[in-house]
CSV table of C-alpha atoms and ligand atoms in Angstrom, one decimal:
chain,number,residue,atom,x,y,z
A,8,UNK,CA,274.1,-198.2,66.2
A,9,UNK,CA,272.9,-198.5,62.6
A,10,UNK,CA,273.9,-195.0,61.5
A,11,UNK,CA,277.2,-194.2,59.8
A,12,UNK,CA,277.6,-191.0,61.7
A,13,UNK,CA,275.7,-189.0,64.3
A,14,UNK,CA,276.6,-185.5,65.5
A,15,UNK,CA,274.9,-184.1,68.6
A,16,UNK,CA,275.5,-180.5,69.5
A,17,UNK,CA,274.1,-177.8,71.7
A,18,UNK,CA,273.6,-175.1,69.2
A,19,UNK,CA,276.0,-172.3,70.1
A,20,UNK,CA,273.5,-169.6,69.2
A,21,UNK,CA,270.2,-171.2,70.2
A,22,UNK,CA,271.3,-173.4,73.1
A,23,UNK,CA,269.1,-176.1,71.7
A,24,UNK,CA,270.2,-179.7,71.2
A,25,UNK,CA,270.7,-180.4,67.5
A,26,UNK,CA,271.1,-183.8,66.1
A,27,UNK,CA,272.2,-184.8,62.6
A,28,UNK,CA,272.0,-188.5,61.9
A,29,UNK,CA,273.5,-189.9,58.7
A,30,UNK,CA,272.2,-193.4,58.2
A,31,UNK,CA,273.9,-194.3,55.0
A,32,UNK,CA,275.9,-192.8,52.1
A,33,UNK,CA,276.3,-196.1,50.3
A,34,UNK,CA,274.3,-195.0,47.3
A,35,UNK,CA,275.4,-191.4,47.4
A,36,UNK,CA,275.2,-188.3,49.6
A,37,UNK,CA,272.6,-188.5,52.3
A,38,UNK,CA,269.5,-186.3,52.3
A,39,UNK,CA,266.7,-185.8,54.8
A,40,UNK,CA,264.7,-183.0,56.3
A,41,UNK,CA,265.1,-180.9,59.4
A,42,UNK,CA,262.6,-181.5,62.0
A,43,UNK,CA,261.9,-179.0,64.8
A,44,UNK,CA,259.9,-180.7,67.5
A,45,UNK,CA,259.4,-180.9,71.2
A,46,UNK,CA,260.6,-184.1,73.0
A,47,UNK,CA,260.4,-184.9,76.6
A,48,UNK,CA,264.2,-185.7,76.6
A,49,UNK,CA,266.8,-184.9,74.0
A,50,UNK,CA,267.6,-188.6,73.9
A,51,UNK,CA,264.1,-189.1,72.4
A,52,UNK,CA,265.0,-186.7,69.7
A,53,UNK,CA,268.2,-188.7,69.1
A,54,UNK,CA,266.3,-191.9,68.7
A,55,UNK,CA,263.8,-190.3,66.4
A,56,UNK,CA,266.6,-188.8,64.2
A,57,UNK,CA,268.1,-192.3,63.8
A,58,UNK,CA,264.9,-194.0,62.9
A,59,UNK,CA,263.9,-191.2,60.5
A,60,UNK,CA,267.4,-191.2,58.9
A,61,UNK,CA,267.0,-195.0,58.3
A,62,UNK,CA,263.6,-194.4,56.7
A,63,UNK,CA,265.2,-191.9,54.4
A,64,UNK,CA,267.7,-194.5,53.2
A,65,UNK,CA,264.9,-196.9,52.4
A,66,UNK,CA,262.9,-194.1,50.7
A,67,UNK,CA,265.8,-193.0,48.5
A,68,UNK,CA,266.7,-196.6,47.6
A,69,UNK,CA,263.2,-197.6,46.6
A,70,UNK,CA,262.7,-194.4,44.7
A,71,UNK,CA,265.8,-195.2,42.6
A,72,UNK,CA,267.7,-192.2,43.9
A,73,UNK,CA,271.5,-192.3,44.2
A,74,UNK,CA,271.2,-190.9,47.7
A,75,UNK,CA,271.3,-192.1,51.2
A,76,UNK,CA,269.3,-191.2,54.3
A,77,UNK,CA,269.9,-188.7,57.0
A,78,UNK,CA,267.8,-186.4,59.3
A,79,UNK,CA,268.2,-183.4,61.4
A,80,UNK,CA,266.3,-183.0,64.7
A,81,UNK,CA,266.2,-179.8,66.7
A,82,UNK,CA,264.9,-180.6,70.1
A,83,UNK,CA,262.6,-177.7,70.9
A,84,UNK,CA,261.4,-178.4,74.3
A,85,UNK,CA,259.6,-179.4,76.4
A,86,UNK,CA,258.1,-175.9,76.4
A,87,UNK,CA,257.1,-173.6,73.6
A,88,UNK,CA,258.9,-174.2,70.3
A,89,UNK,CA,261.3,-171.4,69.4
A,90,UNK,CA,259.2,-168.4,68.4
A,91,UNK,CA,259.3,-166.5,65.1
A,92,UNK,CA,262.5,-164.6,65.9
A,93,UNK,CA,265.2,-164.4,67.0
A,94,UNK,CA,265.3,-167.8,68.6
A,95,UNK,CA,264.2,-169.6,65.5
A,96,UNK,CA,266.7,-167.9,63.3
A,97,UNK,CA,269.5,-168.8,65.8
A,98,UNK,CA,268.5,-172.4,65.8
A,99,UNK,CA,268.3,-172.5,62.0
A,100,UNK,CA,271.7,-170.9,61.7
A,101,UNK,CA,273.0,-173.5,64.1
A,102,UNK,CA,271.6,-176.2,61.8
A,103,UNK,CA,273.1,-174.5,58.7
A,104,UNK,CA,276.6,-174.5,60.2
A,105,UNK,CA,276.3,-178.1,61.3
A,106,UNK,CA,275.0,-179.2,57.8
A,107,UNK,CA,277.9,-177.3,56.2
A,108,UNK,CA,280.4,-179.2,58.2
A,109,UNK,CA,279.4,-182.4,56.4
A,110,UNK,CA,280.7,-180.8,53.2
A,111,UNK,CA,277.9,-182.0,51.0
A,112,UNK,CA,277.7,-185.6,52.3
A,113,UNK,CA,274.4,-184.6,53.7
A,114,UNK,CA,271.7,-182.1,52.5
A,115,UNK,CA,268.7,-181.1,54.5
A,116,UNK,CA,265.2,-179.9,53.6
A,117,UNK,CA,261.8,-179.1,55.0
A,118,UNK,CA,260.2,-181.6,57.4
A,119,UNK,CA,257.7,-181.6,60.4
A,120,UNK,CA,257.9,-178.2,62.1
A,121,UNK,CA,259.8,-176.5,59.3
A,122,UNK,CA,259.0,-175.0,56.0
A,123,UNK,CA,260.4,-173.2,52.9
A,124,UNK,CA,261.0,-169.9,54.9
A,125,UNK,CA,263.1,-171.9,57.4
A,126,UNK,CA,265.2,-173.4,54.5
A,127,UNK,CA,265.9,-169.9,53.3
A,128,UNK,CA,267.4,-169.1,56.7
A,129,UNK,CA,269.4,-172.3,56.8
A,130,UNK,CA,270.7,-171.4,53.3
A,131,UNK,CA,272.4,-168.3,54.8
A,132,UNK,CA,274.9,-170.8,56.3
A,133,UNK,CA,275.1,-173.7,53.8
A,134,UNK,CA,274.4,-174.5,50.2
A,135,UNK,CA,273.4,-178.0,51.2
A,136,UNK,CA,269.7,-177.4,51.7
A,137,UNK,CA,266.7,-177.9,49.5
A,138,UNK,CA,264.7,-174.8,49.2
A,139,UNK,CA,261.2,-174.4,48.0
A,140,UNK,CA,258.0,-176.1,49.0
A,141,UNK,CA,258.2,-179.9,48.8
A,142,UNK,CA,254.7,-180.5,50.2
A,143,UNK,CA,252.8,-180.3,46.9
A,144,UNK,CA,255.1,-182.9,45.3
A,145,UNK,CA,254.8,-185.1,48.3
A,146,UNK,CA,251.0,-184.8,48.0
A,147,UNK,CA,251.2,-185.7,44.3
A,148,UNK,CA,253.1,-188.9,45.2
A,149,UNK,CA,250.5,-189.8,47.8
A,150,UNK,CA,247.7,-189.3,45.2
A,151,UNK,CA,249.6,-191.6,42.8
A,152,UNK,CA,249.7,-194.2,45.5
A,153,UNK,CA,246.1,-193.8,46.4
A,154,UNK,CA,245.1,-194.2,42.7
A,155,UNK,CA,246.8,-197.6,42.8
A,156,UNK,CA,244.8,-198.7,45.9
A,157,UNK,CA,241.5,-197.3,44.6
A,158,UNK,CA,238.5,-196.5,46.7
A,159,UNK,CA,235.7,-193.9,47.2
A,160,UNK,CA,236.1,-193.0,50.9
A,161,UNK,CA,239.2,-191.8,52.7
A,162,UNK,CA,240.2,-190.9,56.3
A,163,UNK,CA,243.0,-188.4,56.5
A,164,UNK,CA,244.8,-188.3,59.8
A,165,UNK,CA,246.7,-185.0,60.2
A,166,UNK,CA,246.2,-181.8,58.4
A,167,UNK,CA,249.7,-180.4,58.1
A,168,UNK,CA,251.1,-179.2,54.8
A,169,UNK,CA,250.9,-182.5,53.1
A,170,UNK,CA,247.8,-183.9,54.8
A,171,UNK,CA,245.7,-180.8,54.1
A,172,UNK,CA,246.8,-180.8,50.5
A,173,UNK,CA,245.9,-184.5,50.0
A,174,UNK,CA,242.5,-184.0,51.8
A,175,UNK,CA,241.8,-181.1,49.5
A,176,UNK,CA,242.6,-183.1,46.4
A,177,UNK,CA,240.5,-186.0,47.5
A,178,UNK,CA,237.5,-183.7,48.1
A,179,UNK,CA,238.0,-182.0,44.8
A,180,UNK,CA,237.9,-185.4,43.1
A,181,UNK,CA,234.5,-185.9,44.7
A,182,UNK,CA,235.4,-188.6,47.3
A,183,UNK,CA,233.9,-189.0,50.7
A,184,UNK,CA,236.6,-187.7,53.1
A,185,UNK,CA,236.9,-187.9,56.9
A,186,UNK,CA,239.5,-185.7,58.5
A,187,UNK,CA,241.1,-185.2,61.8
A,188,UNK,CA,244.0,-183.3,63.5
A,189,UNK,CA,245.2,-182.9,67.1
A,190,UNK,CA,244.5,-179.1,66.5
A,191,UNK,CA,240.7,-178.6,66.5
A,192,UNK,CA,241.1,-175.3,64.7
A,193,UNK,CA,241.9,-177.2,61.5
A,194,UNK,CA,238.3,-178.2,61.4
A,195,UNK,CA,237.4,-175.0,59.7
A,196,UNK,CA,239.7,-175.7,56.8
A,197,UNK,CA,237.5,-178.5,55.4
A,198,UNK,CA,233.8,-177.7,55.8
A,199,UNK,CA,233.1,-180.3,53.0
A,200,UNK,CA,234.8,-183.1,55.0
A,201,UNK,CA,233.4,-184.9,58.0
A,202,UNK,CA,235.4,-184.1,61.1
A,203,UNK,CA,236.2,-187.1,63.4
A,204,UNK,CA,238.2,-187.0,66.6
A,205,UNK,CA,241.8,-188.3,66.3
A,206,UNK,CA,240.9,-191.4,68.2
A,207,UNK,CA,237.6,-192.2,66.7
A,208,UNK,CA,238.9,-192.0,63.1
A,209,UNK,CA,240.7,-195.3,63.7
A,210,UNK,CA,237.3,-197.0,63.8
A,211,UNK,CA,236.1,-195.3,60.6
A,212,UNK,CA,234.6,-197.5,58.0
A,213,UNK,CA,236.5,-196.1,54.9
A,214,UNK,CA,238.2,-197.7,52.0
A,215,UNK,CA,241.6,-196.1,52.7
A,216,UNK,CA,243.2,-194.6,55.7
A,217,UNK,CA,245.8,-191.9,55.0
A,218,UNK,CA,248.3,-191.3,57.9
A,219,UNK,CA,249.7,-187.8,57.5
A,220,UNK,CA,250.6,-186.9,61.1
A,221,UNK,CA,253.5,-188.1,63.2
A,222,UNK,CA,254.8,-191.7,63.2
A,223,UNK,CA,253.9,-194.6,65.3
A,224,UNK,CA,250.2,-194.7,64.5
A,225,UNK,CA,250.0,-198.4,63.6
A,226,UNK,CA,250.4,-200.6,66.7
A,227,UNK,CA,248.9,-204.0,67.6
A,228,UNK,CA,246.2,-202.1,69.5
A,229,UNK,CA,245.2,-199.7,66.7
A,230,UNK,CA,245.5,-202.3,64.0
A,231,UNK,CA,242.9,-204.4,65.8
A,232,UNK,CA,240.4,-201.5,65.5
A,233,UNK,CA,240.9,-200.6,61.9
A,234,UNK,CA,238.0,-201.1,59.4
A,235,UNK,CA,239.7,-199.9,56.3
A,236,UNK,CA,240.9,-202.1,53.5
A,237,UNK,CA,244.1,-200.2,52.7
A,238,UNK,CA,246.5,-197.7,54.2
A,239,UNK,CA,248.7,-195.2,52.3
A,240,UNK,CA,249.9,-191.9,53.6
A,241,UNK,CA,252.9,-189.5,53.8
A,242,UNK,CA,253.7,-189.9,57.6
A,243,UNK,CA,257.1,-191.3,58.1
A,244,UNK,CA,257.6,-194.4,60.3
A,245,UNK,CA,253.9,-195.3,60.6
A,246,UNK,CA,254.6,-198.7,62.2
A,247,UNK,CA,255.6,-198.9,65.8
A,248,UNK,CA,257.5,-202.1,64.9
A,249,UNK,CA,258.1,-203.9,61.5
A,250,UNK,CA,256.1,-206.9,62.9
A,251,UNK,CA,253.0,-204.7,62.8
A,252,UNK,CA,253.1,-205.1,59.0
A,253,UNK,CA,252.4,-208.8,59.6
A,254,UNK,CA,249.4,-208.0,61.7
A,255,UNK,CA,248.0,-205.7,59.0
A,256,UNK,CA,248.6,-208.5,56.5
A,257,UNK,CA,246.8,-211.1,58.6
A,258,UNK,CA,243.9,-208.7,58.9
A,259,UNK,CA,243.7,-208.4,55.1
A,260,UNK,CA,244.6,-204.7,55.2
A,261,UNK,CA,246.9,-203.6,52.4
A,262,UNK,CA,249.6,-201.3,53.9
A,263,UNK,CA,251.5,-199.3,51.3
A,264,UNK,CA,254.9,-198.8,52.9
A,265,UNK,CA,255.3,-195.2,54.0
A,266,UNK,CA,258.8,-194.8,52.6
A,267,UNK,CA,257.4,-195.7,49.1
A,268,UNK,CA,254.4,-193.4,49.3
A,269,UNK,CA,256.2,-190.3,50.8
A,270,UNK,CA,259.0,-190.1,48.3
A,271,UNK,CA,257.5,-187.3,46.2
A,272,UNK,CA,259.2,-184.5,48.0
A,273,UNK,CA,262.7,-185.8,47.7
A,274,UNK,CA,262.1,-187.0,44.2
A,275,UNK,CA,260.9,-183.6,43.1
A,276,UNK,CA,263.6,-181.7,45.0
A,277,UNK,CA,266.5,-183.8,43.7
A,278,UNK,CA,265.2,-183.7,40.1
A,279,UNK,CA,264.7,-179.9,40.0
A,280,UNK,CA,267.5,-178.7,42.2
A,281,UNK,CA,270.3,-181.2,41.4
A,282,UNK,CA,269.5,-182.5,37.9
A,283,UNK,CA,268.0,-179.3,36.4
A,284,UNK,CA,264.7,-181.0,35.5
A,285,UNK,CA,261.7,-179.0,34.6
A,286,UNK,CA,258.7,-179.0,37.0
A,287,UNK,CA,256.8,-181.1,34.4
A,288,UNK,CA,259.6,-183.7,34.2
A,289,UNK,CA,260.1,-183.8,37.9
A,290,UNK,CA,256.3,-184.2,38.5
A,291,UNK,CA,256.3,-187.1,36.0
A,292,UNK,CA,259.0,-188.8,38.1
A,293,UNK,CA,256.9,-188.3,41.2
A,294,UNK,CA,253.9,-189.9,39.5
A,295,UNK,CA,256.0,-193.0,39.0
A,296,UNK,CA,255.5,-193.7,42.7
A,297,UNK,CA,252.3,-195.3,41.5
A,298,UNK,CA,254.1,-197.8,39.3
A,299,UNK,CA,256.7,-198.5,42.0
A,300,UNK,CA,253.9,-199.2,44.5
A,301,UNK,CA,252.1,-201.4,42.0
A,302,UNK,CA,255.2,-203.5,41.4
A,303,UNK,CA,255.7,-203.9,45.2
A,304,UNK,CA,252.1,-205.0,45.7
A,305,UNK,CA,252.3,-207.4,42.8
A,306,UNK,CA,255.5,-208.9,44.2
A,307,UNK,CA,254.0,-209.2,47.6
A,308,UNK,CA,250.9,-210.9,46.3
A,309,UNK,CA,253.0,-213.2,44.1
A,310,UNK,CA,255.2,-214.3,46.9
A,311,UNK,CA,252.5,-214.3,49.6
A,312,UNK,CA,254.5,-211.8,51.6
A,313,UNK,CA,253.8,-208.3,53.0
A,314,UNK,CA,254.3,-205.1,50.9
A,315,UNK,CA,256.9,-204.2,53.5
A,316,UNK,CA,259.0,-207.3,52.8
A,317,UNK,CA,258.6,-206.7,49.0
A,318,UNK,CA,259.7,-203.1,49.4
A,319,UNK,CA,262.7,-204.2,51.5
A,320,UNK,CA,263.7,-206.7,48.9
A,321,UNK,CA,263.6,-204.0,46.2
A,322,UNK,CA,265.7,-201.7,48.3
A,323,UNK,CA,268.2,-204.4,49.2
A,324,UNK,CA,268.8,-205.2,45.5
A,325,UNK,CA,270.0,-201.6,45.0
A,326,UNK,CA,272.7,-202.1,47.6
A,327,UNK,CA,274.1,-205.3,46.1
A,328,UNK,CA,273.8,-204.4,42.4
A,329,UNK,CA,276.6,-202.2,41.0
A,330,UNK,CA,275.4,-198.7,40.4
B,416,LIG,N1,260.6,-184.2,54.7
B,416,LIG,C1,261.1,-184.9,53.5
B,416,LIG,C2,260.9,-186.4,53.7
B,416,LIG,O1,260.6,-186.9,54.7
B,416,LIG,C3,262.5,-184.5,53.4
B,416,LIG,C4,263.0,-183.7,52.3
B,416,LIG,C5,262.1,-183.0,51.5
B,416,LIG,C6,264.3,-183.7,52.0
B,416,LIG,C7,262.6,-182.3,50.5
B,416,LIG,C8,264.8,-183.0,50.9
B,416,LIG,C9,263.9,-182.3,50.2
B,416,LIG,O2,261.0,-187.1,52.7
C-alpha cells in the first residue's frame, strides 16, 4: 500500500461505500476532490481512490503547493447514481462527516460526478471543503499548457465541466476543434465543432489531443493509433501504466503529464480560499502552469527523457529539499 491512510466506510445515512485515501501529507495537509461514480465492485472504487490520491500528491508537488494528495470516492452503483435528493444529500453528509474526522489533514473539493452545489452540502458537515467552481480555473491551466504546445487543431475527448470549457475557448480562439463525449446529447453544445465518435477520435489527424474524460485513455493499443503530435488535457491518470509514456515518446508524441496540466483547480482554490489571494492573483498563479510545463519539456529534451520522468524528478526534488 502506497497511501498513508485509507478509511473505508459504509455511509451511515446513504448506505453507500465511501472511501477516503490519503496518499501523502509529507508536504502539508492533503487535498483532493470527491468523486461520485459507479463501479462494478466497491474494490474498484478503492483502487481508483488510491491511484487518484497518488496523482494529487504529484500534482501538488509539481505545482509548488505545500500540500499532499488525497481523494474521496463514493461508490454509487452499479445502478443509477444517487438522485437529486434525499439520497445524494445523505451521501454528501456522510462524506462531510468522514472528512471532518481527519481534522484538517485532508480537504475535499469538486471532482468527477460532483460540483459546487454538492460542496455546499458537504460544508454543512465540515469546514474542510473547497467551495465554488474550480472548473474555469482548471480550464485556464489547460489553455496555458496548450499554448506551450502550440497548434491549430485540437480533439477534445469528454465534454464535462472542464472539457466543455476548454472546447469553447479553443473555438472562440478560432481553432479547428473536434469533440466527442460518451453522451451523444452533448453534440448540440458545440455546433461549430466537428463531432466524432469516442472511438474514432483516437485516429483524428490533429495537432493536439485533449483528454478531458475519465482516466486510462492512453494504452499501448490506443497509442499505436494516434496521429496527433502532442497530448495535453485535464483528465486525471490518462496513462494505463507509466510505461505507456515511453511508447508515446518513441512515437514522437509529446505527452504533457496530466498532473501538471490539471493543477489549475487546486492552485486557484488554495490561493483564494487559504491564502486570501484575489481572483486576479490566483489566476496569474494558474497561468504559471505554462512555465512549469515548458521547464519540464525543456528538461526532458535536454536529458533525452520523457516529460513524465522530468516531472517526476521535479516532484521528487520537493520531497528531499527542506521546505
Ligand atoms: N478535482 C480536482 C483535481 O483533480 C480536485 C480539487 C479541486 C480539489 C478544487 C480541491 C479544490 O485536481
